[in-house]
Amino acid sequence: MKGMKYLVALAFVAILASLGSALYFMMRDGQDGKPKTSNMARALAFRVGFSILLFACILLAWKFGLLQPTGIRAGQ
């Protein structure tokens, strides 16, 4: 269970890092007469991929019993 917490934390860091790099490329690409590159789109695609991977890992961990529900009922 402890390893799963580290995996989720690492995935969140990867998602934030790719979002930050997309922001960087959005602000810097195409300046000083240089042509725009596809770096921003690539960084955002990685962010989507990391998010899907995180969701799938959480679902698999729940399925295999590595994560347990908290017991909070919906609507309370």
PDB file of N, CA and C in Angstrom, residues 10-71:
ATOM      1  N   LEU A  10       4.056  10.355  -7.497  1.00  0.00           N
ATOM      2  CA  LEU A  10       4.940  10.512  -8.649  1.00  0.00           C
ATOM      3  C   LEU A  10       4.144  10.858  -9.906  1.00  0.00           C
ATOM      4  N   ALA A  11       2.983  10.243 -10.076  1.00  0.00           N
ATOM      5  CA  ALA A  11       2.143  10.542 -11.236  1.00  0.00           C
ATOM      6  C   ALA A  11       1.649  11.982 -11.191  1.00  0.00           C
ATOM      7  N   PHE A  12       1.264  12.462 -10.006  1.00  0.00           N
ATOM      8  CA  PHE A  12       0.837  13.856  -9.893  1.00  0.00           C
ATOM      9  C   PHE A  12       1.978  14.814 -10.211  1.00  0.00           C
ATOM     10  N   VAL A  13       3.173  14.498  -9.773  1.00  0.00           N
ATOM     11  CA  VAL A  13       4.328  15.339 -10.079  1.00  0.00           C
ATOM     12  C   VAL A  13       4.588  15.345 -11.583  1.00  0.00           C
ATOM     13  N   ALA A  14       4.481  14.191 -12.229  1.00  0.00           N
ATOM     14  CA  ALA A  14       4.689  14.111 -13.681  1.00  0.00           C
ATOM     15  C   ALA A  14       3.625  14.917 -14.429  1.00  0.00           C
ATOM     16  N   ILE A  15       2.383  14.866 -13.962  1.00  0.00           N
ATOM     17  CA  ILE A  15       1.307  15.629 -14.589  1.00  0.00           C
ATOM     18  C   ILE A  15       1.577  17.126 -14.458  1.00  0.00           C
ATOM     19  N   LEU A  16       1.960  17.560 -13.266  1.00  0.00           N
ATOM     20  CA  LEU A  16       2.242  18.987 -13.064  1.00  0.00           C
ATOM     21  C   LEU A  16       3.473  19.435 -13.851  1.00  0.00           C
ATOM     22  N   ALA A  17       4.491  18.577 -13.938  1.00  0.00           N
ATOM     23  CA  ALA A  17       5.694  18.926 -14.691  1.00  0.00           C
ATOM     24  C   ALA A  17       5.384  19.072 -16.182  1.00  0.00           C
ATOM     25  N   SER A  18       4.593  18.184 -16.736  1.00  0.00           N
ATOM     26  CA  SER A  18       4.266  18.294 -18.157  1.00  0.00           C
ATOM     27  C   SER A  18       3.367  19.499 -18.415  1.00  0.00           C
ATOM     28  N   LEU A  19       2.507  19.837 -17.458  1.00  0.00           N
ATOM     29  CA  LEU A  19       1.692  21.041 -17.596  1.00  0.00           C
ATOM     30  C   LEU A  19       2.566  22.291 -17.542  1.00  0.00           C
ATOM     31  N   GLY A  20       3.543  22.288 -16.660  1.00  0.00           N
ATOM     32  CA  GLY A  20       4.476  23.414 -16.578  1.00  0.00           C
ATOM     33  C   GLY A  20       5.322  23.551 -17.832  1.00  0.00           C
ATOM     34  N   SER A  21       5.759  22.443 -18.392  1.00  0.00           N
ATOM     35  CA  SER A  21       6.558  22.528 -19.618  1.00  0.00           C
ATOM     36  C   SER A  21       5.711  22.998 -20.793  1.00  0.00           C
ATOM     37  N   ALA A  22       4.433  22.639 -20.814  1.00  0.00           N
ATOM     38  CA  ALA A  22       3.548  23.143 -21.864  1.00  0.00           C
ATOM     39  C   ALA A  22       3.387  24.655 -21.742  1.00  0.00           C
ATOM     40  N   LEU A  23       3.265  25.143 -20.512  1.00  0.00           N
ATOM     41  CA  LEU A  23       3.183  26.588 -20.293  1.00  0.00           C
ATOM     42  C   LEU A  23       4.455  27.270 -20.763  1.00  0.00           C
ATOM     43  N   TYR A  24       5.589  26.690 -20.446  1.00  0.00           N
ATOM     44  CA  TYR A  24       6.871  27.256 -20.868  1.00  0.00           C
ATOM     45  C   TYR A  24       6.939  27.334 -22.398  1.00  0.00           C
ATOM     46  N   PHE A  25       6.605  26.248 -23.073  1.00  0.00           N
ATOM     47  CA  PHE A  25       6.673  26.243 -24.532  1.00  0.00           C
ATOM     48  C   PHE A  25       5.641  27.184 -25.143  1.00  0.00           C
ATOM     49  N   MET A  26       4.488  27.347 -24.499  1.00  0.00           N
ATOM     50  CA  MET A  26       3.487  28.272 -25.011  1.00  0.00           C
ATOM     51  C   MET A  26       4.015  29.710 -24.958  1.00  0.00           C
ATOM     52  N   MET A  27       4.754  30.025 -23.908  1.00  0.00           N
ATOM     53  CA  MET A  27       5.250  31.387 -23.749  1.00  0.00           C
ATOM     54  C   MET A  27       6.510  31.652 -24.578  1.00  0.00           C
ATOM     55  N   ARG A  28       7.337  30.655 -24.821  1.00  0.00           N
ATOM     56  CA  ARG A  28       8.643  30.883 -25.446  1.00  0.00           C
ATOM     57  C   ARG A  28       8.718  30.527 -26.928  1.00  0.00           C
ATOM     58  N   ASP A  29       7.933  29.586 -27.403  1.00  0.00           N
ATOM     59  CA  ASP A  29       8.028  29.192 -28.813  1.00  0.00           C
ATOM     60  C   ASP A  29       7.522  30.317 -29.715  1.00  0.00           C
ATOM     61  N   GLY A  30       8.206  30.477 -30.824  1.00  0.00           N
ATOM     62  CA  GLY A  30       7.786  31.446 -31.821  1.00  0.00           C
ATOM     63  C   GLY A  30       8.286  32.855 -31.573  1.00  0.00           C
ATOM     64  N   GLN A  31       9.169  33.038 -30.618  1.00  0.00           N
ATOM     65  CA  GLN A  31       9.718  34.367 -30.358  1.00  0.00           C
ATOM     66  C   GLN A  31      10.995  34.572 -31.143  1.00  0.00           C
ATOM     67  N   ASP A  32      11.364  35.825 -31.333  1.00  0.00           N
ATOM     68  CA  ASP A  32      12.614  36.212 -32.008  1.00  0.00           C
ATOM     69  C   ASP A  32      12.700  35.661 -33.427  1.00  0.00           C
ATOM     70  N   GLY A  33      11.587  35.583 -34.119  1.00  0.00           N
ATOM     71  CA  GLY A  33      11.586  35.147 -35.505  1.00  0.00           C
ATOM     72  C   GLY A  33      11.731  33.655 -35.707  1.00  0.00           C
ATOM     73  N   LYS A  34      11.779  32.877 -34.626  1.00  0.00           N
ATOM     74  CA  LYS A  34      11.898  31.423 -34.759  1.00  0.00           C
ATOM     75  C   LYS A  34      10.518  30.834 -35.047  1.00  0.00           C
ATOM     76  N   PRO A  35      10.452  29.771 -35.825  1.00  0.00           N
ATOM     77  CA  PRO A  35       9.146  29.145 -36.078  1.00  0.00           C
ATOM     78  C   PRO A  35       8.614  28.436 -34.834  1.00  0.00           C
ATOM     79  N   LYS A  36       7.306  28.363 -34.754  1.00  0.00           N
ATOM     80  CA  LYS A  36       6.685  27.649 -33.632  1.00  0.00           C
ATOM     81  C   LYS A  36       6.935  26.148 -33.800  1.00  0.00           C
ATOM     82  N   THR A  37       7.103  25.476 -32.681  1.00  0.00           N
ATOM     83  CA  THR A  37       7.296  24.024 -32.702  1.00  0.00           C
ATOM     84  C   THR A  37       6.071  23.351 -32.102  1.00  0.00           C
ATOM     85  N   SER A  38       6.059  22.041 -32.129  1.00  0.00           N
ATOM     86  CA  SER A  38       4.930  21.288 -31.574  1.00  0.00           C
ATOM     87  C   SER A  38       5.216  20.816 -30.145  1.00  0.00           C
ATOM     88  N   ASN A  39       6.151  21.468 -29.465  1.00  0.00           N
ATOM     89  CA  ASN A  39       6.524  21.047 -28.116  1.00  0.00           C
ATOM     90  C   ASN A  39       5.375  21.193 -27.129  1.00  0.00           C
ATOM     91  N   MET A  40       4.585  22.268 -27.257  1.00  0.00           N
ATOM     92  CA  MET A  40       3.479  22.473 -26.328  1.00  0.00           C
ATOM     93  C   MET A  40       2.439  21.362 -26.484  1.00  0.00           C
ATOM     94  N   ALA A  41       2.105  21.034 -27.713  1.00  0.00           N
ATOM     95  CA  ALA A  41       1.124  19.969 -27.952  1.00  0.00           C
ATOM     96  C   ALA A  41       1.649  18.626 -27.445  1.00  0.00           C
ATOM     97  N   ARG A  42       2.922  18.382 -27.619  1.00  0.00           N
ATOM     98  CA  ARG A  42       3.511  17.136 -27.140  1.00  0.00           C
ATOM     99  C   ARG A  42       3.460  17.058 -25.606  1.00  0.00           C
ATOM    100  N   ALA A  43       3.758  18.176 -24.940  1.00  0.00           N
ATOM    101  CA  ALA A  43       3.711  18.201 -23.475  1.00  0.00           C
ATOM    102  C   ALA A  43       2.289  17.983 -22.973  1.00  0.00           C
ATOM    103  N   LEU A  44       1.314  18.580 -23.636  1.00  0.00           N
ATOM    104  CA  LEU A  44      -0.076  18.377 -23.231  1.00  0.00           C
ATOM    105  C   LEU A  44      -0.534  16.948 -23.502  1.00  0.00           C
ATOM    106  N   ALA A  45      -0.038  16.345 -24.570  1.00  0.00           N
ATOM    107  CA  ALA A  45      -0.366  14.945 -24.856  1.00  0.00           C
ATOM    108  C   ALA A  45       0.218  14.030 -23.777  1.00  0.00           C
ATOM    109  N   PHE A  46       1.442  14.328 -23.325  1.00  0.00           N
ATOM    110  CA  PHE A  46       2.018  13.560 -22.221  1.00  0.00           C
ATOM    111  C   PHE A  46       1.188  13.715 -20.955  1.00  0.00           C
ATOM    112  N   ARG A  47       0.676  14.919 -20.708  1.00  0.00           N
ATOM    113  CA  ARG A  47      -0.150  15.152 -19.523  1.00  0.00           C
ATOM    114  C   ARG A  47      -1.407  14.306 -19.573  1.00  0.00           C
ATOM    115  N   VAL A  48      -2.038  14.246 -20.733  1.00  0.00           N
ATOM    116  CA  VAL A  48      -3.231  13.416 -20.887  1.00  0.00           C
ATOM    117  C   VAL A  48      -2.875  11.945 -20.687  1.00  0.00           C
ATOM    118  N   GLY A  49      -1.761  11.521 -21.239  1.00  0.00           N
ATOM    119  CA  GLY A  49      -1.315  10.137 -21.071  1.00  0.00           C
ATOM    120  C   GLY A  49      -1.029   9.792 -19.617  1.00  0.00           C
ATOM    121  N   PHE A  50      -0.353  10.707 -18.907  1.00  0.00           N
ATOM    122  CA  PHE A  50      -0.081  10.479 -17.481  1.00  0.00           C
ATOM    123  C   PHE A  50      -1.371  10.413 -16.678  1.00  0.00           C
ATOM    124  N   SER A  51      -2.345  11.259 -17.027  1.00  0.00           N
ATOM    125  CA  SER A  51      -3.619  11.259 -16.305  1.00  0.00           C
ATOM    126  C   SER A  51      -4.370   9.955 -16.515  1.00  0.00           C
ATOM    127  N   ILE A  52      -4.382   9.463 -17.744  1.00  0.00           N
ATOM    128  CA  ILE A  52      -5.048   8.194 -18.035  1.00  0.00           C
ATOM    129  C   ILE A  52      -4.335   7.045 -17.333  1.00  0.00           C
ATOM    130  N   LEU A  53      -3.004   7.076 -17.345  1.00  0.00           N
ATOM    131  CA  LEU A  53      -2.229   6.041 -16.662  1.00  0.00           C
ATOM    132  C   LEU A  53      -2.489   6.057 -15.155  1.00  0.00           C
ATOM    133  N   LEU A  54      -2.566   7.242 -14.564  1.00  0.00           N
ATOM    134  CA  LEU A  54      -2.858   7.349 -13.136  1.00  0.00           C
ATOM    135  C   LEU A  54      -4.236   6.779 -12.829  1.00  0.00           C
ATOM    136  N   PHE A  55      -5.237   7.124 -13.639  1.00  0.00           N
ATOM    137  CA  PHE A  55      -6.586   6.617 -13.431  1.00  0.00           C
ATOM    138  C   PHE A  55      -6.619   5.091 -13.536  1.00  0.00           C
ATOM    139  N   ALA A  56      -5.946   4.545 -14.539  1.00  0.00           N
ATOM    140  CA  ALA A  56      -5.912   3.093 -14.713  1.00  0.00           C
ATOM    141  C   ALA A  56      -5.196   2.409 -13.549  1.00  0.00           C
ATOM    142  N   CYS A  57      -4.103   3.007 -13.061  1.00  0.00           N
ATOM    143  CA  CYS A  57      -3.383   2.425 -11.918  1.00  0.00           C
ATOM    144  C   CYS A  57      -4.244   2.432 -10.658  1.00  0.00           C
ATOM    145  N   ILE A  58      -4.995   3.509 -10.446  1.00  0.00           N
ATOM    146  CA  ILE A  58      -5.871   3.576  -9.276  1.00  0.00           C
ATOM    147  C   ILE A  58      -6.974   2.530  -9.382  1.00  0.00           C
ATOM    148  N   LEU A  59      -7.544   2.367 -10.557  1.00  0.00           N
ATOM    149  CA  LEU A  59      -8.579   1.345 -10.739  1.00  0.00           C
ATOM    150  C   LEU A  59      -8.025  -0.062 -10.520  1.00  0.00           C
ATOM    151  N   LEU A  60      -6.845  -0.330 -11.063  1.00  0.00           N
ATOM    152  CA  LEU A  60      -6.239  -1.652 -10.873  1.00  0.00           C
ATOM    153  C   LEU A  60      -5.868  -1.899  -9.415  1.00  0.00           C
ATOM    154  N   ALA A  61      -5.363  -0.876  -8.738  1.00  0.00           N
ATOM    155  CA  ALA A  61      -5.018  -1.037  -7.329  1.00  0.00           C
ATOM    156  C   ALA A  61      -6.264  -1.319  -6.498  1.00  0.00           C
ATOM    157  N   TRP A  62      -7.359  -0.676  -6.821  1.00  0.00           N
ATOM    158  CA  TRP A  62      -8.617  -0.937  -6.114  1.00  0.00           C
ATOM    159  C   TRP A  62      -9.098  -2.351  -6.412  1.00  0.00           C
ATOM    160  N   LYS A  63      -8.989  -2.780  -7.671  1.00  0.00           N
ATOM    161  CA  LYS A  63      -9.424  -4.113  -8.074  1.00  0.00           C
ATOM    162  C   LYS A  63      -8.621  -5.203  -7.365  1.00  0.00           C
ATOM    163  N   PHE A  64      -7.312  -5.000  -7.206  1.00  0.00           N
ATOM    164  CA  PHE A  64      -6.462  -5.999  -6.576  1.00  0.00           C
ATOM    165  C   PHE A  64      -6.377  -5.843  -5.060  1.00  0.00           C
ATOM    166  N   GLY A  65      -7.103  -4.881  -4.497  1.00  0.00           N
ATOM    167  CA  GLY A  65      -7.159  -4.728  -3.056  1.00  0.00           C
ATOM    168  C   GLY A  65      -6.036  -3.911  -2.443  1.00  0.00           C
ATOM    169  N   LEU A  66      -5.256  -3.220  -3.261  1.00  0.00           N
ATOM    170  CA  LEU A  66      -4.184  -2.391  -2.726  1.00  0.00           C
ATOM    171  C   LEU A  66      -4.705  -1.085  -2.152  1.00  0.00           C
ATOM    172  N   LEU A  67      -5.840  -0.624  -2.649  1.00  0.00           N
ATOM    173  CA  LEU A  67      -6.500   0.575  -2.136  1.00  0.00           C
ATOM    174  C   LEU A  67      -7.862   0.181  -1.604  1.00  0.00           C
ATOM    175  N   GLN A  68      -8.228   0.764  -0.493  1.00  0.00           N
ATOM    176  CA  GLN A  68      -9.531   0.468   0.121  1.00  0.00           C
ATOM    177  C   GLN A  68     -10.372   1.736   0.137  1.00  0.00           C
ATOM    178  N   PRO A  69     -11.690   1.590  -0.028  1.00  0.00           N
ATOM    179  CA  PRO A  69     -12.555   2.766   0.085  1.00  0.00           C
ATOM    180  C   PRO A  69     -12.494   3.344   1.495  1.00  0.00           C
ATOM    181  N   THR A  70     -12.799   4.632   1.608  1.00  0.00           N
ATOM    182  CA  THR A  70     -12.704   5.294   2.906  1.00  0.00           C
ATOM    183  C   THR A  70     -13.914   5.070   3.783  1.00  0.00           C
ATOM    184  N   GLY A  71     -15.025   4.632   3.217  1.00  0.00           N
ATOM    185  CA  GLY A  71     -16.226   4.411   3.996  1.00  0.00           C
ATOM    186  C   GLY A  71     -17.155   5.603   4.018  1.00  0.00           C
TER     187      GLY A  71
END
